[in-house]
Every structure is written in structure tokens, then in C-alpha cells.
PDB file of C-alpha atoms in Angstrom:
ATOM      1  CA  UNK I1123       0.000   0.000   0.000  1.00  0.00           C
ATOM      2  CA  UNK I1124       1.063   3.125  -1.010  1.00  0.00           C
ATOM      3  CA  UNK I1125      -1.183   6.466   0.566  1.00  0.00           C
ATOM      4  CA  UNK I1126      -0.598   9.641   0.700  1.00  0.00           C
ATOM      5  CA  UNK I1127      -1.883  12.876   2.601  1.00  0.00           C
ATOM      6  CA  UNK I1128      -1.767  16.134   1.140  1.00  0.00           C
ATOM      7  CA  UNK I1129      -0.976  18.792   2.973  1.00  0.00           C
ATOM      8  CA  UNK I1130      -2.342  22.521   2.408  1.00  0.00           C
ATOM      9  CA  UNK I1131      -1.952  25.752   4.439  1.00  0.00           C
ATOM     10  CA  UNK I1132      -4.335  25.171   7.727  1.00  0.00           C
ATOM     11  CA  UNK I1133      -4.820  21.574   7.429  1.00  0.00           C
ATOM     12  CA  UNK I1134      -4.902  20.363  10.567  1.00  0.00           C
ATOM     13  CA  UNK I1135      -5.554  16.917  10.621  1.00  0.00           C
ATOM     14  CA  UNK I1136      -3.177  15.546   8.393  1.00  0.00           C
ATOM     15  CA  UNK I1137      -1.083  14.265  11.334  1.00  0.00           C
ATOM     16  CA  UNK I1138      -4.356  12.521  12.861  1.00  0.00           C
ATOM     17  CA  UNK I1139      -4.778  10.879   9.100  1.00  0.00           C
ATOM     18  CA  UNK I1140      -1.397  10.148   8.862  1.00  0.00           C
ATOM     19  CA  UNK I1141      -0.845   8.297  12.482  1.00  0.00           C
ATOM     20  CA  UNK I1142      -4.580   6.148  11.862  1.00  0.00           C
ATOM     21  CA  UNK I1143      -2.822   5.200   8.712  1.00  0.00           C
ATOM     22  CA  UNK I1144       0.444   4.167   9.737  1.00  0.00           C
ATOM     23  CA  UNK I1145      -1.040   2.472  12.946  1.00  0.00           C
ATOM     24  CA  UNK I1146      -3.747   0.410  11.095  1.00  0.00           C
ATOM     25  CA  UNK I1147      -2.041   0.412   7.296  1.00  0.00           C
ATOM     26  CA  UNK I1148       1.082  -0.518   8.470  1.00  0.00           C
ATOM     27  CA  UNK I1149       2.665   2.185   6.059  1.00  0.00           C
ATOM     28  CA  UNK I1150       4.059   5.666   6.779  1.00  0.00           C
ATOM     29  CA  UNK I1151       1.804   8.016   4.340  1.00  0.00           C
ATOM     30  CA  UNK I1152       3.599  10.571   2.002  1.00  0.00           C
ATOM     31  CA  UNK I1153       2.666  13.515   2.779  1.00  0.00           C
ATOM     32  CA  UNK I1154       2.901  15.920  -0.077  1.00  0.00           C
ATOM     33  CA  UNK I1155       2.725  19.815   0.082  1.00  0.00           C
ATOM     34  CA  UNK I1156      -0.614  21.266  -1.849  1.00  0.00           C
ATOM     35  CA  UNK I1157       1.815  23.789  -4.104  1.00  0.00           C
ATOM     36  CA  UNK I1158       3.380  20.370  -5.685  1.00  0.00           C
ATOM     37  CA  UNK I1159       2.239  19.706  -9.284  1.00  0.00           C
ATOM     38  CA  UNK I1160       3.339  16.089  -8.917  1.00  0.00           C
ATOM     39  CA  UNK I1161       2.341  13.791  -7.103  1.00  0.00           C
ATOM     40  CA  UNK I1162       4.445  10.101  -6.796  1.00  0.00           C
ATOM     41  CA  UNK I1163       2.688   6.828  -7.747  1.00  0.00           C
ATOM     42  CA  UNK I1164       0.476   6.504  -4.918  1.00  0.00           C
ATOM     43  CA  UNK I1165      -2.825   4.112  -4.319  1.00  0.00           C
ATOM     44  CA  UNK I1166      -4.933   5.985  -1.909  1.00  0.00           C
ATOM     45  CA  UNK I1167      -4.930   9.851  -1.590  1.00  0.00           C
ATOM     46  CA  UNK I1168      -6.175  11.027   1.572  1.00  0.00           C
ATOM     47  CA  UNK I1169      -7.320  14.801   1.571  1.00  0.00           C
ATOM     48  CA  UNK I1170      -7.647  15.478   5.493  1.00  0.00           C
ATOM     49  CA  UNK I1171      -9.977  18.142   7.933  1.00  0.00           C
ATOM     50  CA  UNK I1172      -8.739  21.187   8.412  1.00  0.00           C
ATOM     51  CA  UNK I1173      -9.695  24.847   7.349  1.00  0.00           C
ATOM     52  CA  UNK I1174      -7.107  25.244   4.154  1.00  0.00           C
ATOM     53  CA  UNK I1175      -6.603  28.549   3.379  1.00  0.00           C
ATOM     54  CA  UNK I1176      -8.450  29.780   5.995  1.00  0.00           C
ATOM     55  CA  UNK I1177     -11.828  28.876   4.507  1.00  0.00           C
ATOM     56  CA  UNK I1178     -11.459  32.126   2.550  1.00  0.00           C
ATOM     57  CA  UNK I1179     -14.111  32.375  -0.394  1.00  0.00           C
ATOM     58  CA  UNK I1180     -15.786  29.508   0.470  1.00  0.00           C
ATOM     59  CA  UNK I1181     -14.633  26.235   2.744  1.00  0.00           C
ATOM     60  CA  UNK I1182     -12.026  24.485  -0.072  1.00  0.00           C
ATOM     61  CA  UNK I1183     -12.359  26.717  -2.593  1.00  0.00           C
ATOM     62  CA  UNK I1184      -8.948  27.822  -2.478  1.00  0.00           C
ATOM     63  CA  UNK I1185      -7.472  24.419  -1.799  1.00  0.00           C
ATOM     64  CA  UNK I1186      -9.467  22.864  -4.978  1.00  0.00           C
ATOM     65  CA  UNK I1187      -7.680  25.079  -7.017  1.00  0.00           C
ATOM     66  CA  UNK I1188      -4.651  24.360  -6.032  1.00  0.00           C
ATOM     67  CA  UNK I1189      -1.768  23.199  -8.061  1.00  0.00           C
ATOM     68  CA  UNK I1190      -1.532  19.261  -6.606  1.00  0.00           C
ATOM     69  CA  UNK I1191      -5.324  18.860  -6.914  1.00  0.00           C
ATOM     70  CA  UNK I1192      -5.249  18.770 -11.135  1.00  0.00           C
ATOM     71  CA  UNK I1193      -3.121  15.471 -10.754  1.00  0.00           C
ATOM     72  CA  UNK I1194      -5.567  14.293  -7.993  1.00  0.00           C
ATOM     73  CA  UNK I1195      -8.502  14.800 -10.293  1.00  0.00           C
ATOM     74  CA  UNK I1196      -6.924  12.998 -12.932  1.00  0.00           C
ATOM     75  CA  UNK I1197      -5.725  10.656 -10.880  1.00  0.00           C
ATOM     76  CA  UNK I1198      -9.754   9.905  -9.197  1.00  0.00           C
ATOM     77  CA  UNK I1199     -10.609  10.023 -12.279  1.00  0.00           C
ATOM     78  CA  UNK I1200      -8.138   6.811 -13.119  1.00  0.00           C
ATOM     79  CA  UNK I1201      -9.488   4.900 -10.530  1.00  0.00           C
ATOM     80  CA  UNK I1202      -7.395   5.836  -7.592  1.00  0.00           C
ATOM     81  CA  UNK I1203      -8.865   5.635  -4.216  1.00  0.00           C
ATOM     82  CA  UNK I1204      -9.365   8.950  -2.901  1.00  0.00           C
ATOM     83  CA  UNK I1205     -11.073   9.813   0.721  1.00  0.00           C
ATOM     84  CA  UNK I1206     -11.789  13.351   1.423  1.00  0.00           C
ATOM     85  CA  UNK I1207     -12.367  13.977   5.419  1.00  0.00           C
ATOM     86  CA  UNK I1208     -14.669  16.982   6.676  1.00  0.00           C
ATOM     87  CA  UNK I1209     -12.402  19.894   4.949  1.00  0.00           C
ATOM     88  CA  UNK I1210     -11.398  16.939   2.650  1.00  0.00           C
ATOM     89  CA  UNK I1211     -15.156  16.506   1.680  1.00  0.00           C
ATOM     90  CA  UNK I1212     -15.318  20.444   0.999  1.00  0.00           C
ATOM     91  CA  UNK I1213     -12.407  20.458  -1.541  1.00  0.00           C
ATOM     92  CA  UNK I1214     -13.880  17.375  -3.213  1.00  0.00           C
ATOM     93  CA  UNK I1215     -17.177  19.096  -4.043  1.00  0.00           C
ATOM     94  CA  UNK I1216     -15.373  22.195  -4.802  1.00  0.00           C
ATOM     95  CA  UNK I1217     -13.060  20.339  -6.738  1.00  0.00           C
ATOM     96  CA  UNK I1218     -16.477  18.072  -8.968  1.00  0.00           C
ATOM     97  CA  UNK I1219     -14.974  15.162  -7.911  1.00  0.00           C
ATOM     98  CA  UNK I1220     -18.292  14.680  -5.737  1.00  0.00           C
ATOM     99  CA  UNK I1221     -21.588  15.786  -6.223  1.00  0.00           C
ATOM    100  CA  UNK I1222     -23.171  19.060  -3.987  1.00  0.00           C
ATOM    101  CA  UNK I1223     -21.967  21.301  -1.867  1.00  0.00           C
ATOM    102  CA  UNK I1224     -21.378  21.698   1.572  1.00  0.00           C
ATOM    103  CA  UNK I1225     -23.100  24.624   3.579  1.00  0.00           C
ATOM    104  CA  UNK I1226     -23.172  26.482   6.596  1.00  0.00           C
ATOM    105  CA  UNK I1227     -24.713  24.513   9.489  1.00  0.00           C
ATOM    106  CA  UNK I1228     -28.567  25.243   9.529  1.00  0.00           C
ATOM    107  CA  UNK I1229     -28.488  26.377  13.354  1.00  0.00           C
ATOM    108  CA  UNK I1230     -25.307  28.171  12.064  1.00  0.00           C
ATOM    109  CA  UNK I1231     -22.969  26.653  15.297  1.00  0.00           C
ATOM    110  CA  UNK I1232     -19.812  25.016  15.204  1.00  0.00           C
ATOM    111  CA  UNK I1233     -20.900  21.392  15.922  1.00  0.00           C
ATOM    112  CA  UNK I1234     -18.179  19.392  17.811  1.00  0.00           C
ATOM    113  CA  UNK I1235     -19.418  16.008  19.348  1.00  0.00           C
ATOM    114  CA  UNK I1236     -19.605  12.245  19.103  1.00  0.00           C
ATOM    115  CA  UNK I1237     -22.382  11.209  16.367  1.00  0.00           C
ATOM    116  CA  UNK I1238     -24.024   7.517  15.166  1.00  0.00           C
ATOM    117  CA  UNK I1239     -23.509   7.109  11.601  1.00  0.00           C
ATOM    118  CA  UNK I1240     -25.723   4.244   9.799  1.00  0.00           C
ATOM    119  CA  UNK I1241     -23.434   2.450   7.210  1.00  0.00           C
ATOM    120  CA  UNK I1242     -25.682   2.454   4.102  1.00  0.00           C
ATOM    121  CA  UNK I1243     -23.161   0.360   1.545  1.00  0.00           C
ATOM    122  CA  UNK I1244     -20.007  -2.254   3.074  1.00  0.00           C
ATOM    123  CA  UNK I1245     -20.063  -2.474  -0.985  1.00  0.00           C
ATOM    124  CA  UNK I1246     -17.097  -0.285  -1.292  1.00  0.00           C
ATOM    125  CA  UNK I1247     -12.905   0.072  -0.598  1.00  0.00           C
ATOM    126  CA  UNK I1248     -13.759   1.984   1.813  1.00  0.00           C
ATOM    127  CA  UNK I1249     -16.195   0.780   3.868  1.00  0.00           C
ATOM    128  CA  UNK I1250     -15.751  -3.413   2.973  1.00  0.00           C
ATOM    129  CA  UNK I1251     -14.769  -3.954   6.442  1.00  0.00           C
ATOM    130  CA  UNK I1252     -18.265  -2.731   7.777  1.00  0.00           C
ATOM    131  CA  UNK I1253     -21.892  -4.263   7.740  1.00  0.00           C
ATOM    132  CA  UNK I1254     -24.167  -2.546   5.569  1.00  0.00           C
ATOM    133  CA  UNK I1255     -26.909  -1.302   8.100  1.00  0.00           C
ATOM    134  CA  UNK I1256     -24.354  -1.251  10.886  1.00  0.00           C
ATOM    135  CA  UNK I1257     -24.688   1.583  13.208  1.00  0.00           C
ATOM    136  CA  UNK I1258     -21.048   3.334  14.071  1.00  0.00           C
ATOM    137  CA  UNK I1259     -19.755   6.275  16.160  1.00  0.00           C
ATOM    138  CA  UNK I1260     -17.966   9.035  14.302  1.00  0.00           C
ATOM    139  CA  UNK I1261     -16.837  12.216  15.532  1.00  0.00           C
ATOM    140  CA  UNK I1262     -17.835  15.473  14.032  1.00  0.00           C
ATOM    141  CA  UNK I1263     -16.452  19.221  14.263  1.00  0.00           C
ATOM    142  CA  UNK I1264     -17.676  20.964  11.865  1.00  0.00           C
ATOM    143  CA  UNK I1265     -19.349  24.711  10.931  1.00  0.00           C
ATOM    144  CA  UNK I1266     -20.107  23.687   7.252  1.00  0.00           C
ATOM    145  CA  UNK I1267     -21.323  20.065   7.213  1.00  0.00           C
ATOM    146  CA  UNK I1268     -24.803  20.783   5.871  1.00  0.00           C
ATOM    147  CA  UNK I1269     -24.658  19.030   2.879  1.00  0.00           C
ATOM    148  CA  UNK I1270     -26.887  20.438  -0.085  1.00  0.00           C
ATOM    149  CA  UNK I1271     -27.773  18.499  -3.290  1.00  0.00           C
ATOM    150  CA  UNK I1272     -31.025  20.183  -6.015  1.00  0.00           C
ATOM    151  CA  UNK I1273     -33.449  17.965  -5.998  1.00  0.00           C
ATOM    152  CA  UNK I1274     -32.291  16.217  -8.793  1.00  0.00           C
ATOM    153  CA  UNK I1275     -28.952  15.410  -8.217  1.00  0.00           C
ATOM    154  CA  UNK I1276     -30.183  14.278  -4.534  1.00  0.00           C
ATOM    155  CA  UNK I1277     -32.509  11.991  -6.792  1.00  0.00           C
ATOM    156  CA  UNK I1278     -29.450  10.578  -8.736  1.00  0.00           C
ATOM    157  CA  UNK I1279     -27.507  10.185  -5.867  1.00  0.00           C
ATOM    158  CA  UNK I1280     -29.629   8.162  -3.842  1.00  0.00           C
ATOM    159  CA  UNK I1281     -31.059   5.918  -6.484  1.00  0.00           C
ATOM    160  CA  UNK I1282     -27.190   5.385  -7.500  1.00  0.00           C
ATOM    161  CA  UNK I1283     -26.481   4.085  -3.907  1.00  0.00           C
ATOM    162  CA  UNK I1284     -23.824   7.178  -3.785  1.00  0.00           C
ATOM    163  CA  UNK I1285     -24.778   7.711  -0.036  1.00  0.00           C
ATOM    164  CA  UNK I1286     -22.011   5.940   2.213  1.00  0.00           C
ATOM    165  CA  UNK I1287     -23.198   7.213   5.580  1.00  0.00           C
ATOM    166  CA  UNK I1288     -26.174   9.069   7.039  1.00  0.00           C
ATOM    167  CA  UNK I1289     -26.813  10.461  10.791  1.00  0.00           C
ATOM    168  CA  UNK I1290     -29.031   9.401  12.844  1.00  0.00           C
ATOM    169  CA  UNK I1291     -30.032  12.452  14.248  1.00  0.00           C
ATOM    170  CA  UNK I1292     -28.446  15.048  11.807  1.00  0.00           C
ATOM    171  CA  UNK I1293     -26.488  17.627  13.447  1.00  0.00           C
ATOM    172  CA  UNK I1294     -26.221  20.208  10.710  1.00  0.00           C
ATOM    173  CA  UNK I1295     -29.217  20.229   8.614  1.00  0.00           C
ATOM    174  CA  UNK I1296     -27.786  18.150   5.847  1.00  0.00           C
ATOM    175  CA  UNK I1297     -30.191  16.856   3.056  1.00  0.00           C
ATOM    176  CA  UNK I1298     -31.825  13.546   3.182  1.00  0.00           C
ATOM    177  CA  UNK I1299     -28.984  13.022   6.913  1.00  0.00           C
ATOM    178  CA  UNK I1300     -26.268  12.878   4.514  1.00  0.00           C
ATOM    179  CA  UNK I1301     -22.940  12.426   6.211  1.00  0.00           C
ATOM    180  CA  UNK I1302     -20.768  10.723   3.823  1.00  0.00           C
ATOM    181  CA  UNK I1303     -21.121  10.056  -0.433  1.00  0.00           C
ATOM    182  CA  UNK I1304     -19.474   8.387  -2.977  1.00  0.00           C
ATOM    183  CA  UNK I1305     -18.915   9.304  -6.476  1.00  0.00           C
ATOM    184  CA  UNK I1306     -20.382   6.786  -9.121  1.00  0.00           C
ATOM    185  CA  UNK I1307     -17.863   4.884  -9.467  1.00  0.00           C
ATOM    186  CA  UNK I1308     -17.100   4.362  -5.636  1.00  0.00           C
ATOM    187  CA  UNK I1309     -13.497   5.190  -5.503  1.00  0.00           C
ATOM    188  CA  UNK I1310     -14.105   8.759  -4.033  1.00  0.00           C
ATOM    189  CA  UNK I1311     -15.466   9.248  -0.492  1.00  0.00           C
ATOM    190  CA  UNK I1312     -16.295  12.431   1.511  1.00  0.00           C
ATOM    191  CA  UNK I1313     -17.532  12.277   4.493  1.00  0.00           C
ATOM    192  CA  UNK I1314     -18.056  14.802   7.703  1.00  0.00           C
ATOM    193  CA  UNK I1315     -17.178  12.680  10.121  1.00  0.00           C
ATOM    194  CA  UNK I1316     -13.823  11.863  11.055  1.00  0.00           C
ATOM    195  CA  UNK I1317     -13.246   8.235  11.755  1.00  0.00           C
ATOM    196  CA  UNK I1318      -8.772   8.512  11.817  1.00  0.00           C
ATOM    197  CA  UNK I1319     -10.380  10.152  15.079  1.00  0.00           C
ATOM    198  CA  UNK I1320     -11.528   6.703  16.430  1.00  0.00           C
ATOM    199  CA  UNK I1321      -9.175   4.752  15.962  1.00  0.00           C
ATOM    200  CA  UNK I1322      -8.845   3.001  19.528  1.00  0.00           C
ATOM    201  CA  UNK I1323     -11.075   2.646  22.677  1.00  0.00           C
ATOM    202  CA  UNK I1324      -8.453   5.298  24.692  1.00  0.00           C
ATOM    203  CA  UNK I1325      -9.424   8.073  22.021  1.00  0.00           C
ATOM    204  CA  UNK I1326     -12.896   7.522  22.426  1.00  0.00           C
ATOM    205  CA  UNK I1327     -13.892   4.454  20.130  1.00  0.00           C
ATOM    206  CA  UNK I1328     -12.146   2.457  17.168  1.00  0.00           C
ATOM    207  CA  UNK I1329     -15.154   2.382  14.808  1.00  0.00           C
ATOM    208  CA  UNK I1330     -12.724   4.711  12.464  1.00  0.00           C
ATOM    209  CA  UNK I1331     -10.431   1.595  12.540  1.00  0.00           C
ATOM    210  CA  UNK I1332     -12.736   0.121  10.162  1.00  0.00           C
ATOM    211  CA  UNK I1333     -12.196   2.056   7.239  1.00  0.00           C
ATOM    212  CA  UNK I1334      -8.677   1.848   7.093  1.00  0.00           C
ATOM    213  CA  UNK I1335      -8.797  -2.508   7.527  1.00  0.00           C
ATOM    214  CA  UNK I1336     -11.041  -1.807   4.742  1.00  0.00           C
ATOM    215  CA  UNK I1337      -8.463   0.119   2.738  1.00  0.00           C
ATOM    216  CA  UNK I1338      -5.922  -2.621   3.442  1.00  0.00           C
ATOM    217  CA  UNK I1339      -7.793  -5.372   2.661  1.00  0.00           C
ATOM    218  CA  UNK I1340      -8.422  -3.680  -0.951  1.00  0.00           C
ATOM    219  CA  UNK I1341      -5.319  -2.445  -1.561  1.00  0.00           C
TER     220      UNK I1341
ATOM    221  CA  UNK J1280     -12.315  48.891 -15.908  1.00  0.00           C
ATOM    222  CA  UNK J1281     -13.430  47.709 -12.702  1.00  0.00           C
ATOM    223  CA  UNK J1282     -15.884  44.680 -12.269  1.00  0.00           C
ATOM    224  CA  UNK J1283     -18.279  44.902 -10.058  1.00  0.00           C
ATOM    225  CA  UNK J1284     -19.326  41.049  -9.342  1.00  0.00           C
ATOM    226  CA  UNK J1285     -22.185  39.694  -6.839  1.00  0.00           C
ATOM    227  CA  UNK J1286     -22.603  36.341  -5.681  1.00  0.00           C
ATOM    228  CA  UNK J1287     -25.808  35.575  -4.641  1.00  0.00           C
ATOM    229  CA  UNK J1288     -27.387  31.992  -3.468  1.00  0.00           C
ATOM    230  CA  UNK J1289     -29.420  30.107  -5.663  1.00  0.00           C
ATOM    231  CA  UNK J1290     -33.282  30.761  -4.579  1.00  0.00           C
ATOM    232  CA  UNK J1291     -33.730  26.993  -3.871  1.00  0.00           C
ATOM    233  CA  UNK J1292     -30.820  27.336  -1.308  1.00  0.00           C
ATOM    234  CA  UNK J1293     -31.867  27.775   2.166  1.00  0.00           C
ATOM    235  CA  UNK J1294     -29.722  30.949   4.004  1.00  0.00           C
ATOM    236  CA  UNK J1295     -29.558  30.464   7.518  1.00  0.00           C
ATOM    237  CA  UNK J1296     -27.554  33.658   7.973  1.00  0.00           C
ATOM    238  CA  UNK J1297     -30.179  35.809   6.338  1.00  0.00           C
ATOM    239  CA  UNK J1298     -32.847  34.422   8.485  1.00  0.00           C
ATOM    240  CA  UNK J1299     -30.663  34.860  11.570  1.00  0.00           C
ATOM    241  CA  UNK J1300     -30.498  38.937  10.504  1.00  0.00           C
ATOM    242  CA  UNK J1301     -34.089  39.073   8.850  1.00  0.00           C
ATOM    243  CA  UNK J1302     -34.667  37.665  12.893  1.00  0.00           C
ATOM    244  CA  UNK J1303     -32.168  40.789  14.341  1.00  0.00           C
ATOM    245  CA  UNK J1304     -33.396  43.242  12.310  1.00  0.00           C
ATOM    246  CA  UNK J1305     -37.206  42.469  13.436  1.00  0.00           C
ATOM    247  CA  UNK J1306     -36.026  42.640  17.039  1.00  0.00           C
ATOM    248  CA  UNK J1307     -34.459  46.050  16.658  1.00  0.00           C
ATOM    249  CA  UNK J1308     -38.213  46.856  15.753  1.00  0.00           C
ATOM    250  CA  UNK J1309     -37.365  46.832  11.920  1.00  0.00           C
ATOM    251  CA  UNK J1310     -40.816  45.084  11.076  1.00  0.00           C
ATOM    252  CA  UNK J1311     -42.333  44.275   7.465  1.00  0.00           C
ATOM    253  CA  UNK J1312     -38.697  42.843   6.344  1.00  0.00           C
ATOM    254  CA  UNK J1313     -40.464  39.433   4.845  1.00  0.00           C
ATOM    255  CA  UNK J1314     -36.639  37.760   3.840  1.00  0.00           C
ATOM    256  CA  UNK J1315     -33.261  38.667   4.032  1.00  0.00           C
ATOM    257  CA  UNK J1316     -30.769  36.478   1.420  1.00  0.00           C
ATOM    258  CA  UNK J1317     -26.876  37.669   2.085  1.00  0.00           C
ATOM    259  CA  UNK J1318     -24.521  37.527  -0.209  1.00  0.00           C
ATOM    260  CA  UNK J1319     -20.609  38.284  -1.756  1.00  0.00           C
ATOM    261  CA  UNK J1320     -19.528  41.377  -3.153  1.00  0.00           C
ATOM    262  CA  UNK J1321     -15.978  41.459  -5.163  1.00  0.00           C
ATOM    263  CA  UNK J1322     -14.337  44.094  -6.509  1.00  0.00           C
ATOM    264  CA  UNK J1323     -11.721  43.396 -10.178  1.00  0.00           C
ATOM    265  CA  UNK J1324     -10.143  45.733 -10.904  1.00  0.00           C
ATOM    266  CA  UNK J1325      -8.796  44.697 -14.557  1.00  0.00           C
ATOM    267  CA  UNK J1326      -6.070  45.624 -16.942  1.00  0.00           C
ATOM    268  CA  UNK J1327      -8.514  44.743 -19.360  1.00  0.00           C
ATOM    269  CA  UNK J1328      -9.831  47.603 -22.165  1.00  0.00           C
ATOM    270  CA  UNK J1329     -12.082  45.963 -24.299  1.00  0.00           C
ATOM    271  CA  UNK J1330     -15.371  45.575 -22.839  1.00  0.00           C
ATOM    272  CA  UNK J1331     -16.681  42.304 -24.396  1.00  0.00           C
ATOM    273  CA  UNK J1332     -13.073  40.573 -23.698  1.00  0.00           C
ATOM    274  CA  UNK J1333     -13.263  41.791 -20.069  1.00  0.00           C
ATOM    275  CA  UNK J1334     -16.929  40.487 -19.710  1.00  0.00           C
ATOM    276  CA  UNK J1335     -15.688  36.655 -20.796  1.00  0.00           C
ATOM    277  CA  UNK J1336     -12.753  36.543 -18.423  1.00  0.00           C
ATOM    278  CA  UNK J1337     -14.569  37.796 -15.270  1.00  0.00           C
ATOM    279  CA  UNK J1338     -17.475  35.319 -16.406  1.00  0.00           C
ATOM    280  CA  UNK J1339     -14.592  32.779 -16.921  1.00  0.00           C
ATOM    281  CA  UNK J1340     -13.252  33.478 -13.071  1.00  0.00           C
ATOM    282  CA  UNK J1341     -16.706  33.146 -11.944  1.00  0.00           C
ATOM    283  CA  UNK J1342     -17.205  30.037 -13.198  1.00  0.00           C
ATOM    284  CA  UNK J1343     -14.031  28.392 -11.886  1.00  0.00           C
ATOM    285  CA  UNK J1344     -13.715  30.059  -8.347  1.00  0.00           C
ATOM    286  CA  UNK J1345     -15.260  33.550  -7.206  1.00  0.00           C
ATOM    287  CA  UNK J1346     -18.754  31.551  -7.638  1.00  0.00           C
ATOM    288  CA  UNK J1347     -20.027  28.098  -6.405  1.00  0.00           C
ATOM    289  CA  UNK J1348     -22.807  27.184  -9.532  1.00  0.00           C
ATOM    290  CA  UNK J1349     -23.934  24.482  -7.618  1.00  0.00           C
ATOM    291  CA  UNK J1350     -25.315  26.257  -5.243  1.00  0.00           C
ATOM    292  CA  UNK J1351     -24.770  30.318  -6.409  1.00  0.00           C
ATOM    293  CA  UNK J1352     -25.732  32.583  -8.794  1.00  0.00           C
ATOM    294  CA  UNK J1353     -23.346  35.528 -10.260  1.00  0.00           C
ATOM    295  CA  UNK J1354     -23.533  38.837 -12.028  1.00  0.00           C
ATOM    296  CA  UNK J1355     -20.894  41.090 -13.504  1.00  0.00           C
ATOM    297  CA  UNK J1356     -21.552  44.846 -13.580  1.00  0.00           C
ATOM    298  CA  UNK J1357     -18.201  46.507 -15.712  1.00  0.00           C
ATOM    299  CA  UNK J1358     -17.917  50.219 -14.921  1.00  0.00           C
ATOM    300  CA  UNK J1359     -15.150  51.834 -17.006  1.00  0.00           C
TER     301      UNK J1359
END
């Protein structure tokens, strides 16, 4: 397995991403600076929380645009595993590798807490490890989680089985509890929630374990 | 030439923020305000002469950062 985290101004859990994945991958992560237009032969990409850039213009605006991310769009679009994380999830949108946007929280606080996630597809590199229908705990902290699809693109996504995780009491206002999507083809994930947050019982749970066993199994 | 761009949301986009100051606003007394919708303002100021080619490019910018389509709308006011 070879991952890699980038790295952008204000990121600030790309350590956090980088320690689940070297405890449970086995692998020390590159982690590669956000003003590099290459990026080395890699097999997962892991774009981490954070507030890049400040969240200037809009959360991940400035980080989508950003020289590294061309080669990680072409490189998504190749097939590579790529898993966006709370900021991560922002520059993903921003960047059209997924689907919607993600908005200001409805009650327009910074949300910060433990939340149950429902696993809605183990049918995926990501989330193999899992039960589909399995209940998990995720951490959130967050001011623009609230994730917004039109009507038809929420459509699309749903009858594609794009969702990957919905709350079960939504925290932010999200459409249709929407915590976590794929892209079509399943080898993009965004999600809120941080699981290289719970990665053992001393940090407050290892359901976040999970997706990285699922990573390694796949990869 | 200056542009003069605004970036408003989309009207199927709820704006929590505008509520939360159409809310202020009517406890200050301001009554009869029946929505509030906030948005950007940005300021170009462009080397740009020609009219038409300074239209495309800001339209171009707008497109690939100063607006979100999926869930803004723009407009471009030029002032020479």
C-alpha cells in the first residue's frame, strides 16, 4: 500500500490521518505539500480536515484550485482511491470530484461532538470492512457540514447508492442526513465525520479503525 | 475597468444567515422585512480595455472560483 496525505496551508488533521494510517495500514503516508504539481505513484490519496486557506471564499475553494489537486482529479478520475475527510469533503465538491456542496450549518454553530452514523453500503474500498446497516460512532467538528444536493442530483444520488453514511439524528441540517457520499464509481469518499479520530477505545472508540482494515484489505 | 461582481445563493438554497439577521433586524423593531438572502460582493479591478473581452474573463473566473454554480448565482456589472 502506497497512501498519501496532502498537505495545504491550515490543514490540521493531516497528522491525525497520517498516524490512523500508519497504525492500522502498516505504512508511513507521504505527505505531499498542496503547491506540488506532482504527485508520486500513490494508491490511496487522503485529503484530510482542516480549514485550508483559511476557509477564505468559500470552505475548499482555495485548496481545490490548487496546483496538486489537477493530478488528484486525474488521478480519481483513473481509478485511484481517494477519501476526502470533513475539509477533505469540501475540496472534493469544490473540486467536482463529488456531487453538492457543503453549507453552513442550519443552526449556524460550530458542531463538535460524538455522532451515530448508519453504514448504508459495506459495498465499497472503503467501507468493505463494515456491515451494511451497521450503526457506528464518528466524531464530528464541523461549521459547514450541511450538505446540499437540487433535488435532482439528490434523486441521482440516492437511487445510485452514492450515499455511504447518514446520521441518525443530523447535526447540521444536511439533506436527506447525509454524512458521507461516494462518487459513481465508488473510488471517491467524503464524508463529515472523522473516523482517523476513532481509531482506539483510549481516544474515544475504534469504529474509524474500520475504514482503514477496509483500505488494506483492498489495496 | 473595474468589475463589479455579486454572488448571490441560488433561490432553492436555504440561508440560515439571512434568516438569523431578517430575525435581528425584526427585534431592533425593523418590522415588514419578509426575507433577508446575504450575499458576496468582489471588486476586479482589470487591466482589461475591451469591454466584451473583459466580460468573458470575469465570467470565466466566476465560473471556476469567485462563484459556487452548484449552489450560487453571479452577475458582472463593468464600470469603465
Amino acid at each position: 500500500m502506497k497512501p498519501a496525505v496532502i498537505v495545504f496551508p491550515a490543514s490540521n488533521c493531516d497528522r491525525d490521518a497520517a498516524v490512523a494510517i500508519e497504525k492500522i495500514c502498516g505504512v508511513k503516508p507521504l505527505m505531499v505539500w498542496h503547491g506540488d504539481s506532482t504527485l508520486p505513484d500513490v494508491d490511496l490519496i487522503v485529503i484530510p480536515g482542516g480549514f485550508s486557506f483559511g476557509d477564505y471564499l468559500r470552505c475548499g475553494a482555495m485548496a481545490a484550485r490548487s496546483p496538486v489537486m489537477r493530478e488528484v482529479v486525474a488521478r480519481a478520475n483513473n481509478g485511484t482511491p481517494v477519501l476526502g475527510i470533513c475539509n477533505g469533503f469540501q475540496v472534493l465538491t469544490e473540486a467536482g470530484l463529488l456531487p453538492g456542496a457543503l453549507m453552513m450549518n442550519a443552526h449556524l454553530k460550530f458542531v463538535c461532538k460524538d455522532v451515530a452514523l448508519k453504514v448504508e453500503s459495506n459495498q465499497s474500498m472503503f467501507t468493505s470492512a463494515y456491515q451494511t446497516g451497521e450503526i457506528v460512532t464518528y466524531t464530528v467538528a464541523h461549521h459547514e457540514g450541511n450538505y446540499f444536493a437540487d433535488d435532482a442530483t439528490l434523486d441521482q444520488i440516492e437511487q445510485n447508492g452514492q450515499v455511504a453514511f447518514r446520521y441518525l439524528d443530523n447535526p447540521n441540517g444536511a439533506r436527506n442526513d447525509i454524512a458521507g457520499i461516494f462518487n459513481k464509481e465508488r473510488n471517491v469518499l467524503g464524508l463529515m465525520p472523522h473516523p482517523e479520530r476513532m481509531i482506539e477505545r483510549d481516544l474515544g472508540g475504534d469504529d474509524g479503525a474500520r475504514m482503514f482494515e477496509s483500505l488494506v484489505a483492498s489495496l | 475597468m473595474k468589475a463589479r461582481v455579486h454572488v448571490t445563493l441560488k433561490s432553492g438554497v436555504l440561508d440560515p444567515q439571512g434568516r438569523a439577521i431578517q430575525h435581528t433586524l425584526g427585534s431592533l423593531g425593523f418590522g415588514g422585512v419578509s426575507d433577508v438572502r446575504q450575499g458576496k460582493y468582489l471588486e476586479l479591478d482589470l487591466a482589461e480595455t475591451d469591454r466584451d473581452a473583459a466580460e468573458r474573463s470575469v465570467k470565466d473566473m466566476c465560473e471556476k472560483l469567485l462563484a459556487n454554480t452548484v449552489i450560487e448565482n453571479y452577475s458582472i456589472d463593468l464600470v469603465e
